[in-house]
Coordinates of C-alpha atoms in Angstrom, one line a residue:
M1 CA -24.7 60.5 -11.8
K2 CA -21.5 60.8 -11.5
G3 CA -20.8 59.6 -15.0
K4 CA -22.6 62.0 -16.6
Y5 CA -20.8 64.8 -14.9
V6 CA -17.6 63.7 -15.6
K7 CA -18.9 63.1 -19.3
I8 CA -20.0 66.8 -19.4
A9 CA -16.5 67.6 -18.0
L10 CA -14.7 65.8 -20.7
L11 CA -17.0 67.4 -23.5
A12 CA -16.5 70.8 -22.3
V13 CA -12.7 70.0 -22.1
G14 CA -12.8 69.0 -25.8
I15 CA -14.9 71.9 -26.7
F16 CA -12.4 74.0 -24.9
V17 CA -9.1 72.9 -26.8
V18 CA -10.8 73.1 -30.0
W19 CA -12.1 76.7 -29.8
S20 CA -8.3 76.8 -28.9
L21 CA -6.9 75.6 -32.0
F22 CA -8.9 77.6 -34.5
F23 CA -8.9 80.8 -32.5
G24 CA -7.0 81.0 -29.2
I25 CA -4.1 81.3 -31.6
R26 CA -5.7 84.4 -33.6
L27 CA -6.9 85.9 -30.4
V28 CA -3.2 85.8 -28.9
G29 CA -2.2 87.7 -32.0
Y30 CA -5.1 90.3 -31.3
V31 CA -4.4 90.7 -27.9
D32 CA -0.7 91.0 -28.2
S33 CA -1.2 93.6 -31.3
I34 CA -3.1 95.8 -28.5
Q35 CA -0.7 95.8 -26.2
R36 CA 2.0 96.8 -29.0
F37 CA -0.1 99.5 -31.0
G38 CA -2.9 100.5 -28.9
I39 CA -6.6 99.2 -29.3
E40 CA -7.5 102.4 -31.8
R41 CA -4.4 101.5 -33.8
T42 CA -5.3 97.8 -33.7
A43 CA -8.8 98.2 -34.6
C44 CA -8.9 100.9 -37.2
G45 CA -6.0 100.7 -38.6
T46 CA -3.5 103.5 -39.3
D47 CA -6.2 105.7 -40.8
G48 CA -8.1 106.1 -37.6
C49 CA -11.6 106.2 -37.7
R50 CA -14.4 107.6 -35.1
A51 CA -15.0 106.1 -31.4
P52 CA -18.5 104.5 -32.4
V53 CA -17.0 102.5 -35.1
M54 CA -14.0 101.1 -32.8
I55 CA -16.3 99.9 -30.4
F56 CA -18.2 97.8 -33.1
D57 CA -15.4 96.7 -34.7
V58 CA -14.3 95.6 -31.2
A59 CA -17.3 94.6 -30.5
W60 CA -17.0 91.9 -33.3
V61 CA -14.3 90.8 -33.2
V62 CA -15.2 89.3 -29.5
V63 CA -18.5 88.1 -30.9
V64 CA -16.7 86.0 -33.4
F65 CA -13.8 85.2 -31.2
V66 CA -15.5 84.1 -28.0
G67 CA -19.3 83.5 -29.2
P68 CA -18.4 80.1 -30.7
L69 CA -17.3 79.5 -27.4
I70 CA -20.1 81.1 -25.2
G71 CA -22.5 79.3 -27.7
A72 CA -21.2 75.4 -27.5
L73 CA -20.7 75.5 -23.6
I74 CA -24.5 77.2 -23.1
W75 CA -25.4 73.8 -25.1
L76 CA -23.3 71.7 -23.5
V77 CA -25.4 72.8 -20.8
I78 CA -28.5 73.0 -22.0
W79 CA -28.0 69.5 -23.4
G80 CA -27.0 68.0 -19.6
I81 CA -29.7 69.3 -18.1
R82 CA -32.4 67.4 -20.8
S83 CA -30.2 65.0 -20.8
K84 CA -32.0 61.7 -18.8
R85 CA -28.9 59.5 -18.2

């Protein structure tokens, strides 16, 4: 039973490392751009946009960057619960 939890923990760390290599660096750049220019200019560019467009742009970025991490971790938890070993 203990080996199962160690295996799941190692897989979770591996998922986080792979996610960090693919998405984490870009996400750091996005957050840095928000800190320098503000969220409206980062999401909408220099032309600007309306509030709903900005909200959907930010939501899209969150889903694209954080979605794979959350999805993989949820899959890992479900697999860990269903696994007999």
